[in-house]
Coordinates of C-alpha atoms in Angstrom, one line a residue:
Chain A
X1 CA 27.8 50.6 79.8
X2 CA 26.2 54.0 80.2
X3 CA 23.0 54.9 78.4
X4 CA 22.2 58.4 79.6
X5 CA 20.8 60.9 77.1
X6 CA 22.8 63.9 78.3
X7 CA 22.2 66.0 75.2
X8 CA 18.9 66.0 73.4
X9 CA 18.3 68.1 70.2
X10 CA 14.9 69.4 71.5
X11 CA 14.8 68.8 75.3
X12 CA 18.3 70.3 75.7
X13 CA 21.1 69.4 78.0
X14 CA 20.4 67.4 81.1
X15 CA 21.2 69.7 84.0
X16 CA 23.6 68.5 86.7
X17 CA 22.1 66.1 89.1
X18 CA 23.6 64.7 92.3
X19 CA 25.1 61.3 91.8
X20 CA 24.3 58.5 94.3
X21 CA 25.3 54.9 94.8
X22 CA 22.7 52.1 95.0
X23 CA 23.2 48.4 95.6
X24 CA 21.5 45.8 93.4
X25 CA 21.9 42.2 94.6
X26 CA 24.8 43.5 96.7
X27 CA 26.7 45.1 93.8
X28 CA 27.2 48.9 93.8
X29 CA 25.8 51.0 90.8
X30 CA 25.9 54.7 90.0
X31 CA 22.6 56.5 89.8
X32 CA 21.2 60.0 89.9
X33 CA 18.8 61.7 92.3
X34 CA 15.4 61.6 90.7
X35 CA 16.1 58.2 89.0
X36 CA 13.7 55.4 89.6
X37 CA 15.2 52.0 90.4
X38 CA 14.1 51.0 86.9
X39 CA 15.8 53.9 85.1
X40 CA 19.0 53.6 87.1
X41 CA 19.4 49.9 86.4
X42 CA 18.5 50.3 82.7
X43 CA 21.1 53.1 82.3
X44 CA 23.6 50.5 83.5
X45 CA 22.3 48.0 81.0
X46 CA 20.8 45.7 83.7
X47 CA 17.5 44.5 82.2
X48 CA 16.6 41.5 84.4
X49 CA 15.2 42.7 87.7
X50 CA 13.6 39.5 89.1
X51 CA 12.9 35.8 88.4
X52 CA 9.5 34.5 87.8
X53 CA 8.2 32.7 90.9
X54 CA 7.4 29.5 89.1
X55 CA 9.5 29.2 86.0
X56 CA 12.5 31.1 87.4
X57 CA 12.8 33.0 84.1
X58 CA 14.2 36.5 84.1
X59 CA 11.8 39.4 84.1
X60 CA 12.3 43.2 83.7
X61 CA 10.5 46.5 83.1
X62 CA 7.5 46.2 80.8
X63 CA 5.2 49.2 81.1
X64 CA 7.4 51.6 83.2
X65 CA 4.4 53.5 84.7
X66 CA 3.2 51.1 87.4
X67 CA 0.5 49.2 85.6
X68 CA 2.0 45.8 84.9
X69 CA 3.8 44.9 88.2
X70 CA 6.5 43.1 86.2
X71 CA 9.4 45.1 87.7
X72 CA 8.8 44.1 91.4
X73 CA 11.9 44.2 93.5
X74 CA 12.7 44.0 97.2
X75 CA 14.0 47.1 99.0
X76 CA 15.9 47.0 102.3
X77 CA 15.3 43.4 102.8
X78 CA 11.5 43.6 103.3
X79 CA 9.3 45.9 101.2
X80 CA 8.3 44.8 97.7
X81 CA 8.0 47.8 95.4
X82 CA 7.6 48.5 91.7
X83 CA 11.0 49.5 90.4
X84 CA 9.5 51.9 87.9
X85 CA 7.7 54.0 90.5
X86 CA 10.3 54.0 93.3
X87 CA 12.8 56.8 93.5
X88 CA 16.4 55.9 94.5
X89 CA 18.4 57.3 97.4
X90 CA 22.0 57.1 98.3
X91 CA 22.9 53.7 99.8
X92 CA 19.5 52.1 98.8
X93 CA 19.7 48.3 98.9
X94 CA 17.7 46.5 96.3
X95 CA 17.3 42.7 95.7
X96 CA 15.8 40.6 93.1
X97 CA 12.9 38.3 94.0
X98 CA 13.9 34.8 93.1
X99 CA 12.0 31.8 91.8
X100 CA 10.2 29.5 94.4
X101 CA 12.1 26.5 92.9
X102 CA 15.3 27.7 94.4
X103 CA 13.8 27.7 97.9
X104 CA 14.9 31.2 98.6
X105 CA 11.6 32.9 99.2
Chain B
X1 CA -9.1 65.0 109.9
X2 CA -9.5 67.3 107.0
X3 CA -12.3 66.8 104.4
X4 CA -11.3 68.1 101.0
X5 CA -13.8 69.7 98.7
X6 CA -12.3 67.7 95.9
X7 CA -9.8 64.9 95.7
X8 CA -8.4 64.1 92.3
X9 CA -6.7 60.8 91.4
X10 CA -4.2 61.4 88.6
X11 CA -1.9 64.4 88.0
X12 CA -2.0 64.4 84.3
X13 CA -3.4 67.0 81.9
X14 CA -7.0 66.4 83.0
X15 CA -6.4 66.2 86.7
X16 CA -4.1 69.2 86.8
X17 CA -6.5 71.4 84.8
X18 CA -9.5 70.2 86.9
X19 CA -7.6 71.2 90.0
X20 CA -6.8 74.6 88.6
X21 CA -10.4 75.3 87.6
X22 CA -11.8 74.1 91.0
X23 CA -9.2 75.9 93.1
X24 CA -9.8 79.0 91.0
X25 CA -13.4 78.9 92.2
X26 CA -12.2 78.7 95.8
X27 CA -12.4 74.9 96.5
X28 CA -9.9 73.0 98.7
X29 CA -8.3 70.6 96.3
X30 CA -5.8 67.7 96.6
X31 CA -4.3 65.7 93.8
X32 CA -2.6 62.3 94.2
X33 CA -0.6 60.3 91.6
X34 CA 1.4 57.1 91.9
X35 CA 4.2 58.2 89.5
X36 CA 7.2 60.0 91.1
X37 CA 6.7 63.1 89.0
X38 CA 3.8 65.4 88.2
X39 CA 2.3 65.5 84.7
X40 CA 1.2 62.0 83.8
X41 CA 1.3 61.1 80.1
X42 CA 2.2 64.7 79.3
X43 CA 5.8 64.0 80.5
X44 CA 6.7 61.7 77.6
X45 CA 5.1 63.7 74.9
X46 CA 7.3 65.5 72.3
X47 CA 6.1 66.2 68.8
X48 CA 6.1 68.9 66.2
X49 CA 2.8 70.9 65.7
X50 CA 1.8 71.8 62.1
X51 CA 3.2 75.3 62.6
X52 CA 6.6 73.7 63.3
X53 CA 6.6 74.4 67.1
X54 CA 7.4 71.6 69.4
X55 CA 4.8 70.3 71.9
X56 CA 7.1 69.7 74.9
X57 CA 5.0 67.8 77.4
X58 CA 7.4 68.3 80.2
X59 CA 7.1 72.1 79.8
X60 CA 3.3 71.9 79.7
X61 CA 3.3 69.7 82.8
X62 CA 5.6 72.1 84.7
X63 CA 3.4 75.1 83.8
X64 CA 0.2 73.4 85.0
X65 CA 1.9 72.1 88.1
X66 CA 3.1 75.6 89.1
X67 CA -0.3 77.2 88.4
X68 CA -2.0 74.6 90.6
X69 CA 0.5 75.2 93.4
X70 CA 0.0 79.0 93.1
X71 CA -3.8 78.4 93.6
X72 CA -3.1 76.4 96.7
X73 CA -3.7 72.9 95.4
X74 CA -2.0 70.2 97.4
X75 CA -0.2 67.7 95.2
X76 CA 1.3 64.4 96.3
X77 CA 3.3 62.1 94.0
X78 CA 4.3 58.5 94.7
X79 CA 0.9 57.7 96.3
X80 CA -1.3 54.8 95.1
X81 CA -5.1 54.5 95.6
X82 CA -6.3 51.0 96.6
X83 CA -10.0 51.4 97.5
X84 CA -12.9 53.8 97.5
X85 CA -15.9 53.9 99.8
X86 CA -19.0 56.1 99.8
X87 CA -19.6 57.9 103.2
X88 CA -21.9 60.4 104.7
X89 CA -19.7 63.4 103.6
X90 CA -18.7 62.0 100.2
X91 CA -15.9 59.6 99.8
X92 CA -13.2 57.8 101.8
X93 CA -10.2 57.1 99.6
X94 CA -7.7 54.5 100.8
X95 CA -4.2 55.2 99.7
X96 CA -0.7 53.8 100.3
X97 CA -0.2 56.8 102.6
X98 CA -3.4 56.4 104.6
X99 CA -7.1 57.4 104.2
X100 CA -8.2 60.7 102.6
X101 CA -11.7 62.2 103.1
X102 CA -13.3 64.2 100.4
X103 CA -16.7 65.6 99.3
X104 CA -16.2 65.1 95.6
X105 CA -14.0 62.6 93.9
X106 CA -12.6 63.0 90.3
X107 CA -11.0 60.0 88.6
X108 CA -8.5 61.2 86.0
X109 CA -6.5 58.0 85.8
X110 CA -5.8 58.2 82.1
X111 CA -5.1 55.3 79.8
X112 CA -3.1 52.2 79.8
X113 CA -1.3 50.4 77.0
X114 CA -2.8 47.4 75.4
X115 CA -0.3 44.5 75.5
X116 CA 0.3 42.3 72.5
X117 CA 1.5 39.0 73.9
X118 CA 3.7 37.1 71.4
X119 CA 6.2 34.4 72.2
X120 CA 9.1 35.9 74.1
X121 CA 7.4 39.1 75.2
X122 CA 8.4 38.6 78.8
X123 CA 12.1 38.6 78.1
X124 CA 13.9 41.5 79.8
X125 CA 14.4 44.2 77.3
X126 CA 11.0 43.8 75.8
X127 CA 8.8 46.7 76.8
X128 CA 5.7 48.7 75.8
X129 CA 6.3 51.6 73.5
X130 CA 5.2 54.0 76.2
X131 CA 7.8 52.5 78.6
X132 CA 10.6 53.4 76.1
X133 CA 9.1 56.9 75.6
X134 CA 9.2 57.5 79.4
X135 CA 12.7 56.0 79.7
X136 CA 14.1 58.3 77.0
X137 CA 12.2 61.6 77.4
X138 CA 11.5 61.6 81.1
X139 CA 14.3 59.7 82.7
X140 CA 16.7 60.5 79.9
X141 CA 17.9 56.9 79.6
X142 CA 18.2 55.0 76.3
X143 CA 16.9 51.5 76.8
X144 CA 19.6 50.5 74.2
X145 CA 21.2 51.6 71.0
X146 CA 19.1 49.7 68.6
X147 CA 15.4 48.7 68.7
X148 CA 12.6 47.0 66.8
X149 CA 9.0 48.1 67.2
X150 CA 6.2 45.6 66.9
X151 CA 2.9 47.4 65.9
X152 CA 2.4 50.1 63.3
X153 CA 0.1 52.8 64.5
X154 CA 0.2 56.5 64.8
X155 CA 1.5 56.3 68.4
X156 CA 4.3 53.9 67.6
X157 CA 5.4 56.1 64.6
X158 CA 5.4 59.2 66.7
X159 CA 7.4 57.6 69.5
X160 CA 9.8 56.0 67.0
X161 CA 10.8 59.5 66.1
X162 CA 11.2 60.5 69.7
X163 CA 13.5 57.5 70.3
X164 CA 15.5 58.6 67.2
X165 CA 15.9 62.0 68.9
X166 CA 17.3 60.2 71.9
X167 CA 19.9 58.6 69.7
X168 CA 18.3 55.2 69.3
X169 CA 18.5 53.5 65.9
X170 CA 15.0 52.2 65.2
X171 CA 15.8 49.3 62.9
X172 CA 12.2 48.7 61.7
X173 CA 8.6 48.9 62.7
X174 CA 6.8 45.6 61.9
X175 CA 3.3 44.5 62.6
X176 CA 2.3 41.8 65.0
X177 CA 1.2 38.5 63.5
X178 CA -2.3 38.9 61.9
X179 CA -5.1 36.4 62.7
X180 CA -3.6 35.5 66.0
X181 CA -6.2 35.1 68.7
X182 CA -4.0 37.0 71.1
X183 CA -3.6 40.2 69.2
X184 CA -6.0 42.9 68.0
X185 CA -4.0 44.0 65.0
X186 CA -5.3 42.9 61.6
X187 CA -3.9 42.1 58.2
X188 CA -1.6 44.5 56.4
X189 CA -4.7 45.7 54.6
X190 CA -6.4 46.6 58.0
X191 CA -3.2 48.2 59.3
X192 CA -2.9 50.3 56.1
X193 CA -6.6 51.3 56.4
X194 CA -6.1 52.6 59.9
X195 CA -2.8 54.4 59.1
X196 CA -4.4 56.1 56.1
X197 CA -7.4 57.2 58.1
X198 CA -5.0 58.9 60.5
X199 CA -2.4 60.3 58.1
X200 CA -4.2 63.6 57.4
X201 CA -3.9 64.4 61.1
X202 CA -0.5 62.9 61.7
X203 CA 2.3 65.0 63.1
X204 CA 4.9 64.7 60.4
X205 CA 4.8 66.4 57.1
X206 CA 5.7 63.1 55.4
X207 CA 2.7 61.3 56.9
X208 CA 0.4 64.1 55.8
X209 CA 1.8 63.7 52.3
X210 CA 1.0 60.0 52.4
X211 CA -2.5 60.9 53.5
X212 CA -3.0 63.2 50.5
X213 CA -2.1 60.4 48.1
X214 CA -4.3 58.0 50.0
X215 CA -7.4 60.0 49.3
X216 CA -7.2 58.8 45.7
X217 CA -6.2 55.2 46.4
X218 CA -8.1 52.4 48.0
X219 CA -6.3 50.8 51.0
X220 CA -6.2 47.4 49.3
X221 CA -4.5 48.9 46.3
X222 CA -2.1 50.9 48.5
X223 CA -1.1 47.8 50.4
X224 CA -0.7 45.8 47.2
X225 CA 2.0 48.2 46.0
X226 CA 3.4 48.8 49.4
X227 CA 7.1 47.9 49.1
X228 CA 8.1 44.6 50.7
X229 CA 11.1 46.3 52.5
X230 CA 8.9 49.0 53.9
X231 CA 8.5 52.7 53.4
X232 CA 10.8 55.1 55.3
X233 CA 9.2 57.8 57.4
X234 CA 11.9 60.0 59.1
X235 CA 14.5 57.4 58.1
X236 CA 12.5 54.6 60.0
X237 CA 11.4 51.7 57.8
X238 CA 7.8 50.9 58.4
X239 CA 7.1 47.4 57.2
X240 CA 3.4 46.5 57.2
X241 CA 4.0 43.4 55.2
X242 CA 6.4 42.0 57.8
X243 CA 5.1 40.3 60.9
X244 CA 6.8 39.4 64.1
X245 CA 6.4 35.7 65.1
X246 CA 8.7 35.5 68.1
X247 CA 11.0 37.6 70.3
X248 CA 14.3 35.8 71.0
X249 CA 16.7 36.0 73.9
X250 CA 17.0 34.5 77.4
X251 CA 18.1 36.8 80.2
X252 CA 18.2 39.6 77.8
X253 CA 16.4 40.2 74.4
X254 CA 18.5 39.4 71.3
X255 CA 16.1 40.3 68.5
X256 CA 12.9 39.6 66.6
X257 CA 12.0 36.7 64.3
X258 CA 9.8 37.9 61.4
X259 CA 8.2 36.6 58.3
X260 CA 6.9 38.3 55.2
X261 CA 3.1 38.2 54.7
X262 CA 0.6 38.9 52.0
X263 CA -2.0 41.7 52.1
X264 CA -4.5 39.3 53.5
X265 CA -2.1 38.2 56.3
X266 CA -1.0 34.9 54.8
X267 CA 2.5 34.0 55.6
X268 CA 4.9 33.7 52.6
X269 CA 7.0 30.5 53.1
X270 CA 10.7 30.6 53.5
X271 CA 10.9 34.3 54.4
X272 CA 11.8 33.9 58.1
X273 CA 14.6 36.1 59.3
X274 CA 16.0 37.6 62.5
X275 CA 16.5 41.3 63.2
X276 CA 18.9 41.8 66.1
X277 CA 18.2 44.6 68.6
X278 CA 19.2 45.8 72.1
X279 CA 15.5 46.3 73.0
X280 CA 12.1 45.6 71.5
X281 CA 8.9 47.7 71.9
X282 CA 5.4 46.4 71.7
X283 CA 2.9 49.0 70.5
X284 CA -0.7 47.7 70.9
X285 CA -2.4 51.0 71.3
X286 CA -4.1 52.6 74.4
X287 CA -7.2 51.8 76.4
X288 CA -9.0 53.8 79.2
X289 CA -7.9 52.9 82.7
X290 CA -11.1 52.7 84.7
X291 CA -10.3 50.2 87.5
X292 CA -11.1 52.7 90.3
X293 CA -14.5 53.5 88.9
X294 CA -15.2 49.8 88.7
X295 CA -15.0 49.7 92.5
X296 CA -18.2 51.7 92.7
X297 CA -21.6 51.1 91.2
X298 CA -20.8 53.4 88.3
X299 CA -22.3 52.2 85.0
X300 CA -19.9 51.1 82.3
X301 CA -20.1 51.0 78.5
X302 CA -17.9 49.4 75.9
X303 CA -17.2 52.0 73.1
X304 CA -14.7 50.9 70.4
X305 CA -14.1 54.4 69.2
X306 CA -13.1 55.5 72.7
X307 CA -10.7 52.6 73.2
X308 CA -12.6 50.2 75.5
X309 CA -14.7 50.2 78.6
X310 CA -15.5 53.6 80.0
X311 CA -17.6 54.9 82.9
X312 CA -20.9 56.2 81.5
X313 CA -20.8 60.0 82.0
X314 CA -22.4 63.3 81.1
X315 CA -20.8 65.9 78.9
X316 CA -20.3 67.8 82.2
X317 CA -18.2 64.8 83.4
X318 CA -20.7 63.5 86.1
X319 CA -21.2 59.7 86.5
X320 CA -24.3 58.1 87.9
X321 CA -22.5 57.5 91.2
X322 CA -23.2 60.5 93.5
X323 CA -20.1 62.8 93.9
X324 CA -18.0 60.8 91.4
X325 CA -16.7 62.5 88.3
X326 CA -14.4 61.5 85.5
X327 CA -12.2 63.4 83.0
X328 CA -9.4 62.7 80.5
X329 CA -8.6 59.4 78.9
X330 CA -10.5 57.4 81.5
X331 CA -13.5 58.7 79.4
X332 CA -11.9 57.7 76.1
X333 CA -8.5 57.9 74.5
X334 CA -7.9 61.3 73.0
X335 CA -5.1 63.9 72.9
X336 CA -3.7 65.7 76.0
X337 CA -5.3 69.0 74.8
X338 CA -8.8 67.4 74.9
X339 CA -8.0 65.9 78.3
X340 CA -7.0 69.4 79.6
X341 CA -10.2 70.9 78.3
X342 CA -12.3 68.1 79.9
X343 CA -10.4 68.7 83.2
X344 CA -11.6 72.3 83.2
X345 CA -15.2 71.2 82.6
X346 CA -15.0 68.7 85.5
X347 CA -13.4 71.3 87.8
X348 CA -16.1 73.9 87.1
X349 CA -19.0 71.4 87.3
X350 CA -17.7 70.2 90.7
X351 CA -17.3 73.8 91.9
X352 CA -20.8 74.6 90.8
X353 CA -22.2 71.7 92.8
X354 CA -20.4 72.8 95.9
X355 CA -20.8 76.5 95.6
X356 CA -24.4 76.4 94.3
X357 CA -23.8 79.5 92.2
X358 CA -25.6 78.1 89.2
X359 CA -26.0 81.2 87.0
X360 CA -22.3 82.2 87.2
X361 CA -21.0 78.7 86.7
X362 CA -23.4 77.6 83.9
X363 CA -21.9 80.2 81.4
X364 CA -18.3 79.2 82.4
X365 CA -19.1 75.5 81.9
X366 CA -20.7 76.2 78.5
X367 CA -17.6 78.0 77.5
X368 CA -15.4 75.1 78.7
X369 CA -17.5 72.7 76.8
X370 CA -17.0 74.7 73.6
X371 CA -13.2 74.4 74.2
X372 CA -13.5 70.6 74.5
X373 CA -15.3 70.4 71.1
X374 CA -12.8 72.8 69.5
X375 CA -9.8 70.8 70.7
X376 CA -11.4 67.6 69.6
X377 CA -12.0 69.0 66.1
X378 CA -8.5 70.3 65.8
X379 CA -6.8 67.3 67.4
X380 CA -3.5 66.5 65.6
X381 CA -3.6 62.8 66.5
X382 CA -7.0 61.1 66.4
X383 CA -6.7 57.7 67.8
X384 CA -9.9 56.4 66.3
X385 CA -12.3 57.8 63.7
X386 CA -15.8 59.0 64.7
X387 CA -14.8 60.0 68.3
X388 CA -17.2 63.0 68.3
X389 CA -20.2 60.9 67.3
X390 CA -19.3 58.2 69.9
X391 CA -19.1 60.9 72.6
X392 CA -22.5 62.2 71.7
X393 CA -24.1 58.8 72.0
X394 CA -22.5 58.4 75.5
X395 CA -23.9 61.7 76.7
X396 CA -27.4 60.8 75.3
X397 CA -27.2 57.4 76.9
X398 CA -26.4 59.1 80.3
X399 CA -29.3 61.5 80.0
X400 CA -31.7 58.6 79.1
X401 CA -30.5 56.3 81.9
X402 CA -30.0 58.8 84.7
X403 CA -31.8 62.1 84.0
X404 CA -35.0 61.1 82.1
X405 CA -38.1 59.9 83.9
X406 CA -38.6 57.0 81.4
X407 CA -37.3 53.5 82.1
X408 CA -33.8 52.6 80.9
X409 CA -33.3 51.6 77.3
X410 CA -30.2 51.2 75.1
X411 CA -29.6 53.6 72.2
X412 CA -26.5 52.0 70.8

């Protein structure tokens, strides 16, 4: 699944960007330089970015500009960031935060 | 450590123009913004002006960004502000990248979207309408091939068209369930009323036509004859007599459950159906984002016409807190052009305080104030009626509370 808007009737053609590889829960995905984690994953059709701490239900991007904190993910095994504000880089390792019930976190 | 003359939080239309005005007067200015690109809400904007020309927010943002850089403004993106503290020189501003010192502080943090919580709204693939706009126009990623929008207002209709340009099929715009304690939206009659008030200023020719007709019809009559299956604007069915009751899906959204409703919001029995969609947008409107001002002893006021709670301020964008200024949508939800004009006023006011060249700056500020009023009058999209009047009351209240000798009293 690829959901890029390469050609736009008003904004024009998307100029060539450098492709990078990122890892989400250990699996490699294509992304472009300038992508946020949120846009890169959505372009691949991956909507669920974390599990709710208590219910374990899937959660994803809601506001996309840093206000709602719904898209929190873990980067490089330590830092929790908002996926919608964080720019990707080649080799970036991103992991979902899981529900407490599973005893993972 | 360096002390800036002016630190601006928010690199949107207001913040960028304030920086340009202040740096133009010789001030040392820095802007910080937590998004990874410069331009704020401008970045998503894409609509046609009445003369047929496109308002391309990305181009506008790039122009302002370049101009600010040329004038020596330091701009940092991807930096968040966590706390503010008054100090002997002005302000200490605590950010994700350390502490900044500044004489004057301008909050140009813009607006945030008002959520409309309905059952299922946390399922992945449900997002605010602005989220979809940024995904499509800024990141150039379609959140899916098909979508349903919950909430019929001028913003959702404009963005529905933008999603269409990105190649998304907007299956329908429905309203959120009326009379729910969780949502602000009203009955079909109320929705119609607000849409009609806006149509004469709306971006599309079709909406303007609808507005012309509306002058002669009462909203209650218009909604009575409003077709059950909706009216198409730019091929998008707008169904104000259909309400969303639930969003369905588990790990990913599947669609929206709706019912037909009467003009007064009453549900018509046995009309439940499901519209499938790859993603669902919630459009609850915009409200000022004043959290940082709330960390100070700045006075607040709730003003319905301006979208919610705003820091009380003067027409010159001062607050009652020393060395704290506001500009743009934090002072009330309006168009980007108004925000830009307010930014210029704030930048010049601040420069005047620092430079102390009152005579020169007063005429420049007066001219900038005229531009604000002109942009407000000519605004294509007015988010609420009676904005100009509400603004006047705020300025009068500020003068009464903080400039006059007399004790405080409320005028509104």
